[in-house]
Short mmCIF file of C-alpha atoms in Angstrom, two decimals:
data_model
loop_
_atom_site.label_atom_id
_atom_site.label_comp_id
_atom_site.label_asym_id
_atom_site.label_seq_id
_atom_site.Cartn_x
_atom_site.Cartn_y
_atom_site.Cartn_z
CA VAL Z 901 165.78 115.54 142.00
CA LEU Z 902 162.36 117.83 143.05
CA GLN Z 903 161.80 115.26 145.79
CA SER Z 904 165.00 115.76 147.11
CA SER Z 905 165.33 119.45 147.64
CA ASN Z 906 164.30 121.08 150.77
CA SER Z 907 162.78 124.60 149.20
CA LEU Z 908 161.43 122.97 147.02
CA LYS Z 909 159.64 119.05 148.02
CA ALA Z 910 156.40 121.23 149.87
CA SER Z 911 155.33 123.10 146.86
CA TYR Z 912 156.37 119.90 144.26
CA GLU Z 913 154.36 117.54 146.03
CA ASP Z 914 151.73 119.90 146.70
CA TRP Z 915 151.02 120.64 143.33
CA LEU Z 916 151.86 117.09 142.13
CA LEU Z 917 148.45 116.14 144.68
CA THR Z 918 146.43 119.19 143.30
CA TYR Z 919 146.25 117.71 139.54
CA GLY Z 920 145.97 113.86 141.24
CA LEU Z 921 149.33 112.86 139.68
CA SER Z 922 151.81 110.36 141.07
CA ILE Z 923 155.72 110.44 139.65
CA SER Z 924 158.09 107.71 140.25
CA PRO Z 925 160.88 105.72 138.13
CA PHE Z 926 158.97 104.39 134.56
CA HIS Z 927 155.91 104.75 136.09
CA ILE Z 928 153.22 107.76 135.59
CA ARG Z 929 149.90 108.15 137.23
CA TRP Z 930 146.90 110.28 137.23
CA GLN Z 931 143.89 109.73 139.00
CA THR Z 932 140.33 111.98 139.29
CA ALA Z 933 137.03 112.19 141.01
CA VAL Z 934 135.69 113.94 137.84
CA PHE Z 935 134.53 110.55 136.18
CA ASN Z 936 132.61 109.81 139.53
CA ARG Z 937 129.54 110.96 138.29
CA GLN Z 938 128.74 109.28 135.38
CA PHE Z 939 130.18 106.02 136.80
CA TYR Z 940 127.21 106.11 139.64
CA ASN Z 941 125.38 106.36 136.58
CA TRP Z 942 126.01 103.90 134.80
CA GLY Z 943 126.11 101.59 137.79
CA ARG Z 944 122.69 102.72 138.70
CA TRP Z 945 121.37 102.68 135.40
CA LYS Z 946 119.18 99.30 134.17
CA PRO Z 947 119.46 96.77 137.50
CA ARG Z 948 117.74 94.00 136.86
CA PHE Z 949 119.92 94.27 133.09
CA LEU Z 950 122.92 94.81 135.19
CA TYR Z 951 122.62 91.78 136.72
CA LEU Z 952 122.46 89.48 133.85
CA TRP Z 953 125.44 91.23 132.46
CA PHE Z 954 128.27 91.08 135.39
CA SER Z 955 126.89 87.42 136.26
CA ILE Z 956 127.39 86.72 132.51
CA GLY Z 957 130.50 88.07 132.87
CA MET Z 958 131.69 86.25 135.59
CA VAL Z 959 130.68 83.04 134.23
CA PHE Z 960 133.05 84.27 131.01
CA GLY Z 961 135.46 85.03 133.84
CA ILE Z 962 135.38 81.53 135.68
CA VAL Z 963 135.89 79.78 132.15
CA ALA Z 964 138.52 82.24 131.03
CA MET Z 965 141.10 81.86 134.20
CA PHE Z 966 140.93 77.24 133.72
CA GLY Z 967 141.18 78.45 129.48
CA SER Z 968 144.37 80.44 130.25
CA VAL Z 969 146.14 78.44 131.69
CA ILE Z 970 144.96 75.68 129.10
CA LEU Z 971 146.09 78.32 126.12
CA LEU Z 972 149.78 79.34 128.48
CA GLY Z 973 150.00 75.67 128.99
CA LYS Z 974 149.74 74.72 125.07
CA THR Z 975 151.25 77.60 123.79
CA LEU Z 976 154.81 77.00 126.31
CA MET Z 977 155.30 73.97 125.30
CA GLN Z 978 154.82 74.98 121.55
CA THR Z 979 157.70 77.33 121.89
CA LEU Z 980 159.57 74.06 123.81
CA THR Z 981 158.87 72.31 120.75
CA GLN Z 982 160.12 75.59 118.09
CA MET Z 983 163.44 75.78 119.92
CA LEU Z 984 164.28 72.99 119.69
CA THR Z 985 162.95 71.70 116.57
CA GLU Z 986 164.83 74.93 114.62
CA ALA Z 987 166.14 78.05 115.10
CA PRO Z 988 164.46 80.84 116.38
CA LYS Z 989 163.10 83.48 113.51
CA ALA Z 990 162.95 87.01 113.57
CA GLN Z 991 159.25 87.52 113.44
CA ASN Z 992 157.79 89.64 110.62
CA ASP Z 993 157.10 93.60 110.32
CA ARG Z 994 153.85 92.29 109.23
CA MET Z 995 150.81 93.87 110.90
CA LEU Z 996 148.80 90.58 110.05
CA GLN Z 997 151.06 88.21 111.55
CA VAL Z 998 151.70 90.47 114.91
CA VAL Z 999 148.03 89.94 114.96
CA VAL Z 1000 148.32 86.52 114.95
CA SER Z 1001 150.35 85.92 117.47
CA ILE Z 1002 148.61 87.96 120.33
CA LEU Z 1003 145.67 85.52 119.27
CA SER Z 1004 147.52 82.59 119.74
CA SER Z 1005 149.46 83.23 122.96
CA GLY Z 1006 147.61 85.75 124.32
CA LEU Z 1007 150.58 88.02 125.29
CA TYR Z 1008 150.93 91.35 123.55
CA LEU Z 1009 153.91 91.44 126.08
CA ARG Z 1010 155.67 89.58 123.28
CA VAL Z 1011 155.69 92.68 120.80
CA VAL Z 1012 158.25 94.66 121.45
CA PRO Z 1013 157.68 97.79 119.70
CA GLY Z 1014 160.45 98.67 117.09
CA VAL Z 1015 161.82 94.96 117.19
CA ASN Z 1016 158.62 93.03 115.79
CA LEU Z 1017 156.20 95.69 115.28
CA PRO Z 1018 156.16 98.06 112.47
CA VAL Z 1019 157.31 102.03 113.90
CA SER Z 1020 154.06 102.72 111.69
CA GLN Z 1021 151.82 100.30 114.09
CA LEU Z 1022 152.65 102.20 116.46
CA THR Z 1023 149.82 105.19 117.22
CA TYR Z 1024 146.91 101.87 116.47
CA PHE Z 1025 148.76 99.67 118.86
CA PHE Z 1026 148.67 102.29 122.05
CA SER Z 1027 145.70 103.59 121.07
CA ALA Z 1028 144.39 100.61 121.51
CA ILE Z 1029 145.84 98.94 124.45
CA LEU Z 1030 144.70 102.25 125.99
CA ILE Z 1031 140.84 101.67 124.70
CA SER Z 1032 141.52 98.19 126.27
CA GLY Z 1033 143.12 98.99 129.80
CA VAL Z 1034 139.44 101.31 129.95
CA ILE Z 1035 136.83 99.78 128.93
CA HIS Z 1036 138.48 97.04 131.02
CA GLU Z 1037 138.53 99.09 134.69
CA VAL Z 1038 134.84 100.60 133.43
CA GLY Z 1039 133.43 97.49 133.90
CA HIS Z 1040 134.83 96.74 137.47
CA GLY Z 1041 133.99 100.00 138.08
CA VAL Z 1042 130.50 99.81 136.66
CA ALA Z 1043 130.50 96.19 138.13
CA ALA Z 1044 131.23 97.67 142.00
CA ILE Z 1045 129.13 100.01 141.58
CA ARG Z 1046 125.96 97.95 141.13
CA GLU Z 1047 127.40 96.19 144.18
CA GLN Z 1048 127.21 98.83 146.16
CA VAL Z 1049 131.42 99.21 146.59
CA ARG Z 1050 132.42 102.94 147.21
CA PHE Z 1051 133.88 104.13 144.34
CA ASN Z 1052 136.52 106.51 144.77
CA GLY Z 1053 137.96 107.08 141.09
CA PHE Z 1054 139.16 106.74 137.82
CA GLY Z 1055 143.19 107.24 136.32
CA ILE Z 1056 145.29 106.30 133.98
CA PHE Z 1057 149.32 105.45 134.16
CA ILE Z 1058 152.01 104.98 131.94
CA PHE Z 1059 154.15 102.20 132.78
CA ILE Z 1060 157.70 102.62 130.67
CA VAL Z 1061 156.31 102.77 127.54
CA TYR Z 1062 152.24 100.51 127.59
CA PRO Z 1063 149.49 102.89 128.75
CA GLY Z 1064 146.76 101.31 131.11
CA ALA Z 1065 143.58 102.88 133.67
CA PHE Z 1066 142.69 101.73 136.94
CA VAL Z 1067 139.49 102.65 139.86
CA ASP Z 1068 140.06 103.01 143.43
CA LEU Z 1069 137.50 101.09 144.76
CA PHE Z 1070 136.99 101.43 148.80
CA THR Z 1071 138.76 97.84 149.69
CA THR Z 1072 136.73 97.46 153.37
CA HIS Z 1073 132.96 97.20 151.36
CA LEU Z 1074 135.11 95.21 148.82
CA GLN Z 1075 136.21 93.43 151.60
CA LEU Z 1076 132.90 92.34 153.45
CA ILE Z 1077 130.69 91.68 150.03
CA SER Z 1078 129.77 88.51 148.95
CA PRO Z 1079 132.48 86.18 147.04
CA VAL Z 1080 129.56 85.59 144.05
CA GLN Z 1081 129.34 89.60 144.06
CA GLN Z 1082 132.98 89.90 144.19
CA LEU Z 1083 133.57 87.76 141.88
CA ARG Z 1084 131.21 90.09 139.72
CA ILE Z 1085 133.67 92.89 140.04
CA PHE Z 1086 136.71 90.66 139.56
CA CYS Z 1087 135.44 89.25 136.28
CA ALA Z 1088 134.24 92.50 135.05
CA GLY Z 1089 137.59 93.26 133.02
CA VAL Z 1090 137.98 90.27 131.45
CA TRP Z 1091 134.45 89.70 130.25
CA HIS Z 1092 134.37 93.38 129.17
CA ASN Z 1093 137.41 92.92 126.98
CA PHE Z 1094 136.25 89.88 125.21
CA VAL Z 1095 132.92 92.29 124.30
CA LEU Z 1096 135.19 94.68 122.59
CA GLY Z 1097 137.06 92.66 121.37
CA VAL Z 1098 133.50 90.75 119.73
CA ALA Z 1099 132.06 94.67 118.79
CA SER Z 1100 135.18 95.10 116.65
CA PHE Z 1101 134.99 91.83 115.09
CA ILE Z 1102 131.62 92.69 114.17
CA VAL Z 1103 132.88 96.07 113.49
CA LEU Z 1104 135.17 94.50 111.33
CA LEU Z 1105 133.31 91.64 109.15
CA LEU Z 1106 130.55 94.21 108.38
CA LEU Z 1107 132.55 97.04 107.41
CA PRO Z 1108 132.42 96.99 103.78
CA ALA Z 1109 128.14 97.08 104.63
CA ILE Z 1110 129.09 100.60 106.78
CA LEU Z 1111 131.44 101.91 104.59
CA PHE Z 1112 129.28 100.87 101.20
CA PRO Z 1113 127.67 104.24 100.54
CA PHE Z 1114 130.76 105.83 100.20
CA TYR Z 1115 133.71 102.31 98.78
CA TYR Z 1116 132.57 99.88 97.20
CA THR Z 1117 134.17 97.01 96.87
CA GLY Z 1118 134.82 93.33 94.63
CA VAL Z 1119 136.54 95.58 92.09
CA GLY Z 1120 140.29 94.78 92.66
CA ALA Z 1121 143.13 95.71 95.60
CA LEU Z 1122 143.88 99.53 95.52
CA VAL Z 1123 147.37 100.47 95.87
CA THR Z 1124 147.34 103.06 98.69
CA GLU Z 1125 151.38 102.82 99.41
CA VAL Z 1126 154.26 102.09 97.62
CA ALA Z 1127 157.64 101.79 99.47
CA GLU Z 1128 160.39 103.62 98.32
CA ASP Z 1129 162.96 100.28 98.03
CA SER Z 1130 160.16 98.20 96.28
CA PRO Z 1131 160.40 96.74 93.48
CA ALA Z 1132 157.12 97.78 92.36
CA ASN Z 1133 158.62 101.51 92.35
CA GLY Z 1134 159.72 102.77 89.02
CA PRO Z 1135 157.92 104.60 85.15
CA ARG Z 1136 156.01 101.02 84.83
CA GLY Z 1137 155.45 99.95 87.90
CA LEU Z 1138 152.19 100.74 90.31
CA PHE Z 1139 151.51 103.85 92.24
CA VAL Z 1140 149.00 104.87 94.59
CA GLY Z 1141 145.27 104.81 93.07
CA ASP Z 1142 145.86 102.05 90.89
CA LEU Z 1143 143.16 98.81 91.00
CA VAL Z 1144 144.93 95.78 90.70
CA THR Z 1145 142.78 92.96 89.08
CA ASN Z 1146 144.85 90.50 88.22
CA LEU Z 1147 148.17 88.15 89.05
CA GLN Z 1148 149.23 86.40 86.29
CA ASP Z 1149 145.54 84.35 85.23
CA CYS Z 1150 144.52 84.76 89.05
CA PRO Z 1151 142.07 86.92 89.50
CA VAL Z 1152 142.78 90.18 92.05
CA TYR Z 1153 139.16 91.63 94.05
CA SER Z 1154 139.80 91.68 97.39
CA VAL Z 1155 143.04 92.47 99.84
CA GLU Z 1156 143.12 88.83 101.04
CA ASP Z 1157 142.69 87.28 96.91
CA TRP Z 1158 146.34 89.97 96.17
CA ASN Z 1159 147.56 87.68 99.14
CA SER Z 1160 146.59 84.28 98.23
CA CYS Z 1161 147.42 84.67 94.46
CA LEU Z 1162 150.36 85.42 95.74
CA GLU Z 1163 151.10 82.74 98.10
CA ASP Z 1164 149.89 80.54 95.35
CA ILE Z 1165 151.92 81.46 92.61
CA SER Z 1166 154.97 81.23 95.46
CA GLU Z 1167 154.18 77.83 96.12
CA LYS Z 1168 153.89 76.12 93.04
CA SER Z 1169 156.28 76.20 89.97
CA GLN Z 1170 156.66 79.62 87.77
CA VAL Z 1171 153.97 79.18 84.45
CA GLY Z 1172 154.88 79.98 81.32
CA TYR Z 1173 153.66 81.31 77.65
CA CYS Z 1174 152.13 79.85 74.41
CA LEU Z 1175 154.18 81.32 71.60
CA SER Z 1176 154.39 80.20 67.87
CA ALA Z 1177 157.04 78.51 66.32
CA ALA Z 1178 157.75 81.43 63.84
CA THR Z 1179 157.73 84.57 66.80
CA LEU Z 1180 160.12 82.49 68.32
CA GLN Z 1181 161.86 82.01 66.14
CA GLN Z 1182 161.79 85.83 64.81
CA LEU Z 1183 162.26 86.88 68.81
CA SER Z 1184 165.65 84.65 70.08
CA PHE Z 1185 168.73 85.47 69.22
CA PRO Z 1186 172.12 83.31 70.13
CA ALA Z 1187 173.38 84.25 73.56
CA ARG Z 1188 175.44 82.25 75.38
CA VAL Z 1189 174.50 79.60 77.88
CA TYR Z 1190 175.67 79.07 81.49
CA ARG Z 1191 174.57 77.38 84.43
CA ARG Z 1192 173.96 79.62 88.10
CA LEU Z 1193 175.07 78.14 91.48
CA ASP Z 1194 171.66 77.11 91.92
CA GLY Z 1195 171.40 75.06 89.50
CA THR Z 1196 169.37 76.99 86.90
CA VAL Z 1197 170.39 77.64 83.59
CA GLU Z 1198 170.89 81.53 82.10
CA CYS Z 1199 170.74 82.49 78.40
CA CYS Z 1200 170.47 86.22 78.83
CA SER Z 1201 173.56 89.64 79.29
CA ASN Z 1202 173.40 89.82 83.05
CA SER Z 1203 172.65 93.30 82.01
CA SER Z 1204 170.25 93.47 80.40
CA LEU Z 1205 166.61 95.21 82.07
CA THR Z 1206 164.27 94.25 79.03
CA ASP Z 1207 165.63 90.31 78.18
CA ILE Z 1208 164.61 86.75 80.13
CA CYS Z 1209 165.84 83.46 79.39
CA PHE Z 1210 162.95 81.10 78.56
CA SER Z 1211 163.29 77.47 78.35
CA TYR Z 1212 160.74 75.06 76.07
CA SER Z 1213 161.20 71.53 74.69
CA ASN Z 1214 159.73 70.70 71.15
CA ASN Z 1215 159.96 66.37 69.89
CA LEU Z 1216 163.59 66.47 69.91
CA ASP Z 1217 165.23 67.73 73.25
CA SER Z 1218 163.13 69.23 76.30
CA HIS Z 1219 165.97 71.29 77.38
CA LEU Z 1220 165.65 74.49 75.07
CA TYR Z 1221 166.83 77.75 76.09
CA ALA Z 1222 166.12 81.23 74.28
CA CYS Z 1223 166.66 84.65 75.50
CA LEU Z 1224 163.96 86.44 74.51
CA PRO Z 1225 161.89 90.36 75.43
CA ALA Z 1226 159.80 89.50 78.15
CA ARG Z 1227 157.16 91.84 77.36
CA LYS Z 1228 156.71 90.73 73.38
CA VAL Z 1229 157.13 87.32 74.94
CA ILE Z 1230 153.51 88.23 78.04
CA GLU Z 1231 151.68 90.43 76.02
CA ALA Z 1232 147.95 89.06 74.41
CA SER Z 1233 149.63 85.54 75.12
CA LYS Z 1234 148.41 82.86 77.20
CA VAL Z 1235 149.32 81.46 79.94
CA CYS Z 1236 150.49 76.97 79.57
CA ARG Z 1237 152.43 74.58 82.15
CA THR Z 1238 152.95 72.71 78.77
CA ASN Z 1239 152.86 72.19 74.84
CA MET Z 1240 149.49 70.49 75.02
CA ASP Z 1241 148.15 73.63 76.24
CA CYS Z 1242 149.69 75.77 73.64
CA GLN Z 1243 148.00 73.70 70.38
CA LYS Z 1244 145.54 75.04 68.22
CA ASP Z 1245 144.84 76.12 64.56
CA SER Z 1246 147.50 73.60 63.70
CA VAL Z 1247 149.85 76.14 65.06
CA PRO Z 1248 153.20 75.05 66.26
CA SER Z 1249 153.10 76.80 69.06
CA PHE Z 1250 155.15 76.26 72.73
CA CYS Z 1251 155.04 76.69 75.83
CA VAL Z 1252 158.44 79.06 76.80
CA THR Z 1253 158.57 79.37 81.02
CA PRO Z 1254 161.37 81.85 82.41
CA SER Z 1255 164.40 80.32 83.54
CA LEU Z 1256 164.59 82.45 87.11
CA GLU Z 1257 166.39 81.38 90.16
CA ASN Z 1258 164.93 79.09 92.56
CA GLN Z 1259 161.55 81.30 94.32
CA THR Z 1260 161.84 83.67 92.19
CA ARG Z 1261 158.73 84.24 90.11
CA LEU Z 1262 158.29 86.32 86.96
CA ILE Z 1263 154.64 87.58 87.54
CA ARG Z 1264 152.14 89.98 85.42
CA VAL Z 1265 150.33 91.90 87.23
CA LYS Z 1266 146.96 93.84 86.03
CA HIS Z 1267 146.24 97.47 86.22
CA PRO Z 1268 144.48 99.05 84.00
CA PRO Z 1269 144.26 101.31 81.96
CA HIS Z 1270 148.09 101.35 82.88
CA ILE Z 1271 150.00 99.12 80.68
CA ASP Z 1272 150.59 95.27 82.90
CA MET Z 1273 153.66 95.75 85.39
CA LEU Z 1274 156.13 93.10 84.68
CA TYR Z 1275 157.63 91.91 88.34
CA VAL Z 1276 160.34 90.05 88.44
CA GLY Z 1277 161.81 88.23 91.93
CA HIS Z 1278 160.11 86.72 95.44
CA PRO Z 1279 156.56 87.32 95.32
CA MET Z 1280 156.40 87.86 99.04
CA HIS Z 1281 158.91 91.41 97.77
CA LEU Z 1282 155.85 92.43 95.99
CA GLN Z 1283 153.29 92.02 98.63
CA TYR Z 1284 155.53 92.79 102.02
CA THR Z 1285 156.40 96.37 100.27
CA VAL Z 1286 153.16 97.10 98.68
CA SER Z 1287 150.20 98.27 100.89
CA LEU Z 1288 146.62 97.94 99.13
CA SER Z 1289 142.80 98.22 100.27
CA SER Z 1290 139.93 96.49 99.35
CA PHE Z 1291 137.51 99.77 99.20
CA VAL Z 1292 137.61 101.97 95.89
CA PRO Z 1293 136.14 105.64 97.12
CA ARG Z 1294 132.80 105.95 95.39
CA GLN Z 1295 134.45 110.32 95.33
CA ASN Z 1296 137.75 111.61 94.51
CA PHE Z 1297 137.64 113.79 97.69
CA LEU Z 1298 137.80 110.45 99.74
CA SER Z 1299 140.76 109.37 101.20
CA PHE Z 1300 142.14 105.99 100.32
CA ASP Z 1301 143.46 104.98 104.08
CA LEU Z 1302 140.34 106.23 105.80
CA PRO Z 1303 139.38 102.43 105.43
CA VAL Z 1304 142.63 100.91 106.23
CA VAL Z 1305 142.43 102.53 109.07
CA ILE Z 1306 139.58 101.46 110.77
CA GLU Z 1307 140.68 98.02 110.03
CA THR Z 1308 143.84 97.69 111.40
CA PHE Z 1309 142.64 99.71 114.33
CA CYS Z 1310 139.68 97.25 114.59
CA LYS Z 1311 142.14 94.52 113.95
CA TYR Z 1312 144.52 96.03 116.68
CA LEU Z 1313 141.45 96.07 119.38
CA ILE Z 1314 140.13 92.08 119.39
CA SER Z 1315 144.01 90.49 119.25
CA LEU Z 1316 145.03 93.62 122.47
CA SER Z 1317 141.47 93.59 123.98
CA GLY Z 1318 141.23 89.84 123.20
CA ALA Z 1319 145.09 89.38 125.06
CA LEU Z 1320 144.92 91.42 128.21
CA ALA Z 1321 141.27 89.47 128.55
CA VAL Z 1322 143.82 86.25 128.65
CA ILE Z 1323 146.38 87.46 130.47
CA ASN Z 1324 144.36 89.27 133.48
CA ALA Z 1325 142.34 85.66 133.88
CA VAL Z 1326 145.10 83.70 134.70
CA PRO Z 1327 145.82 83.00 137.85
CA CYS Z 1328 148.80 84.83 139.03
CA PHE Z 1329 150.02 87.07 141.43
CA ALA Z 1330 149.21 91.02 141.21
CA LEU Z 1331 146.77 90.26 138.45
CA ASP Z 1332 143.02 89.94 138.23
CA GLY Z 1333 143.62 86.05 138.09
CA GLN Z 1334 144.67 86.49 141.60
CA TRP Z 1335 140.90 88.16 142.90
CA ILE Z 1336 138.80 85.71 141.09
CA LEU Z 1337 140.05 82.62 142.17
CA ASN Z 1338 140.62 83.61 145.75
CA SER Z 1339 136.61 84.46 145.51
CA PHE Z 1340 136.05 81.60 143.43
CA LEU Z 1341 137.82 79.25 146.31
CA GLU Z 1342 135.77 81.13 149.06
CA ALA Z 1343 132.20 81.03 147.01
CA THR Z 1344 133.30 77.06 146.46
CA LEU Z 1345 135.08 75.24 149.29
CA SER Z 1346 133.98 77.03 151.95
CA SER Z 1347 132.30 74.05 152.56
CA LEU Z 1348 134.67 71.27 151.27
CA ILE Z 1349 137.32 72.70 153.33
CA VAL Z 1350 136.41 74.14 156.44
CA GLU Z 1351 139.66 76.08 157.45
CA LYS Z 1352 140.62 79.38 155.90
CA GLN Z 1353 143.99 79.05 155.95
CA ASN Z 1354 144.00 76.10 154.83
CA ARG Z 1355 141.65 77.21 151.77
CA GLU Z 1356 144.30 80.35 151.42
CA LEU Z 1357 147.07 78.17 150.89
CA VAL Z 1358 145.39 75.75 148.37
CA GLY Z 1359 145.26 79.56 146.78
CA PHE Z 1360 148.84 80.54 147.13
CA LEU Z 1361 150.05 76.86 145.74
CA ILE Z 1362 147.67 77.47 142.43
CA LEU Z 1363 148.67 81.48 142.43
CA LEU Z 1364 152.05 80.33 142.71
CA ALA Z 1365 151.81 78.00 139.41
CA GLY Z 1366 149.91 80.28 137.71
CA SER Z 1367 152.81 83.20 137.85
CA ALA Z 1368 155.72 80.91 136.65
CA LEU Z 1369 153.39 79.58 133.63
CA LEU Z 1370 152.83 83.27 132.52
CA ALA Z 1371 156.54 84.38 133.94
CA ALA Z 1372 157.79 80.96 131.98
CA ASN Z 1373 155.61 82.34 128.65
CA VAL Z 1374 157.06 86.29 128.79
CA ALA Z 1375 160.53 85.01 128.96
CA LEU Z 1376 160.84 82.50 126.57
CA GLY Z 1377 158.39 84.74 123.90
CA LEU Z 1378 160.89 87.95 124.59
CA TRP Z 1379 163.14 85.52 123.14
CA MET Z 1380 161.63 84.69 120.06
CA VAL Z 1381 160.75 87.69 119.79
CA THR Z 1382 164.00 88.79 119.90
CA ALA Z 1383 166.93 86.63 118.90
CA ARG Z 1384 168.07 86.27 115.41
#
């Protein structure tokens, strides 16, 4: 609108030029020369070290170029196999699954905000993309200055909603230097992304030691948030600040233990509880027994909030049922699988097991000093709606969320920086892989294929194949994400 106005066009374009802005549909770009001096300082710092650093990066970039093709080819085959063997499943909103998906495919374009990425994770996602992009371009810029290529400026952009960065180099200088020098510059971006991912992984690994003066670990899983619709919400549920130490007979020392215990509980059959014959007779009361649609048996009133149907067996009958108050049965009871686990002191006892619907479990959650929480439902619902941390603050004024923020952000940096390295290494038009491939062919095939035109034809065919491979992965990946 402003450009079409005769009275405002000139002043508008002058304003854009003054502030280094460029605006077009779905794209905003800002470029500045303010950081040029800093880039030149970095590019001239310890020349021998930088030569070795970017030479290692060159080797890594070449290996990454071939590796990315293998990775994308394998990912494409897996996606096609999944499409042919089963209906696509909606991806979960859990951040960990997003990270694993990115790492396995190397395609952060598969992450669609609001579809398979929770809104609460958007800040991490976009911040990690921006930092990964800046580090990527810093690598190019410093390497270019190291190879005596003129540096014009640095900038950032927003394309639709995705942020990124770029450096402006003098093209003529780039064309005059040798192919090996070009490789050091073109490979520096993916190399710096790889280093950023490794550094983030090391921080994630050493986080307990880094935060040791302020937080301690290994004592349980600290509840940091309970969703409003969570089945763990309630007067006898979990609260922020509670420390979970056990799930059934599975000890919990960290969030990883919490997840593995829930997974183990969901995969195995429901555990039982030892109950003496006298107590069983005292607590049970007559109830009508009927079968549910899935074949399981119910013997309690549907309106009861405290009683659960338990099954047990004796020497005469292996299918007996009793409606019992759950908390009285479970508290101070030993976990069991069969009646043999309950035989002691010659007291007749039975192993009573909750008779619940398939995939539903009765889980005893210990979070002392509070009374144990008894949860009835699918274990994964408990996992999805309760946020926990392995870090327990040593002082009350310390935040519960700080370790979680650092941990989550490191995971996003690892995955997105790694994805950016993989994508840019692909021999594809308009990506770093295009220039890496061209320089690599010039450096290796100039003696075998003398005609430059023929070398360019070989490069064009490889780029065409790489572009098609990347496009197929992105298209199928987005389809798998959005399909229901």
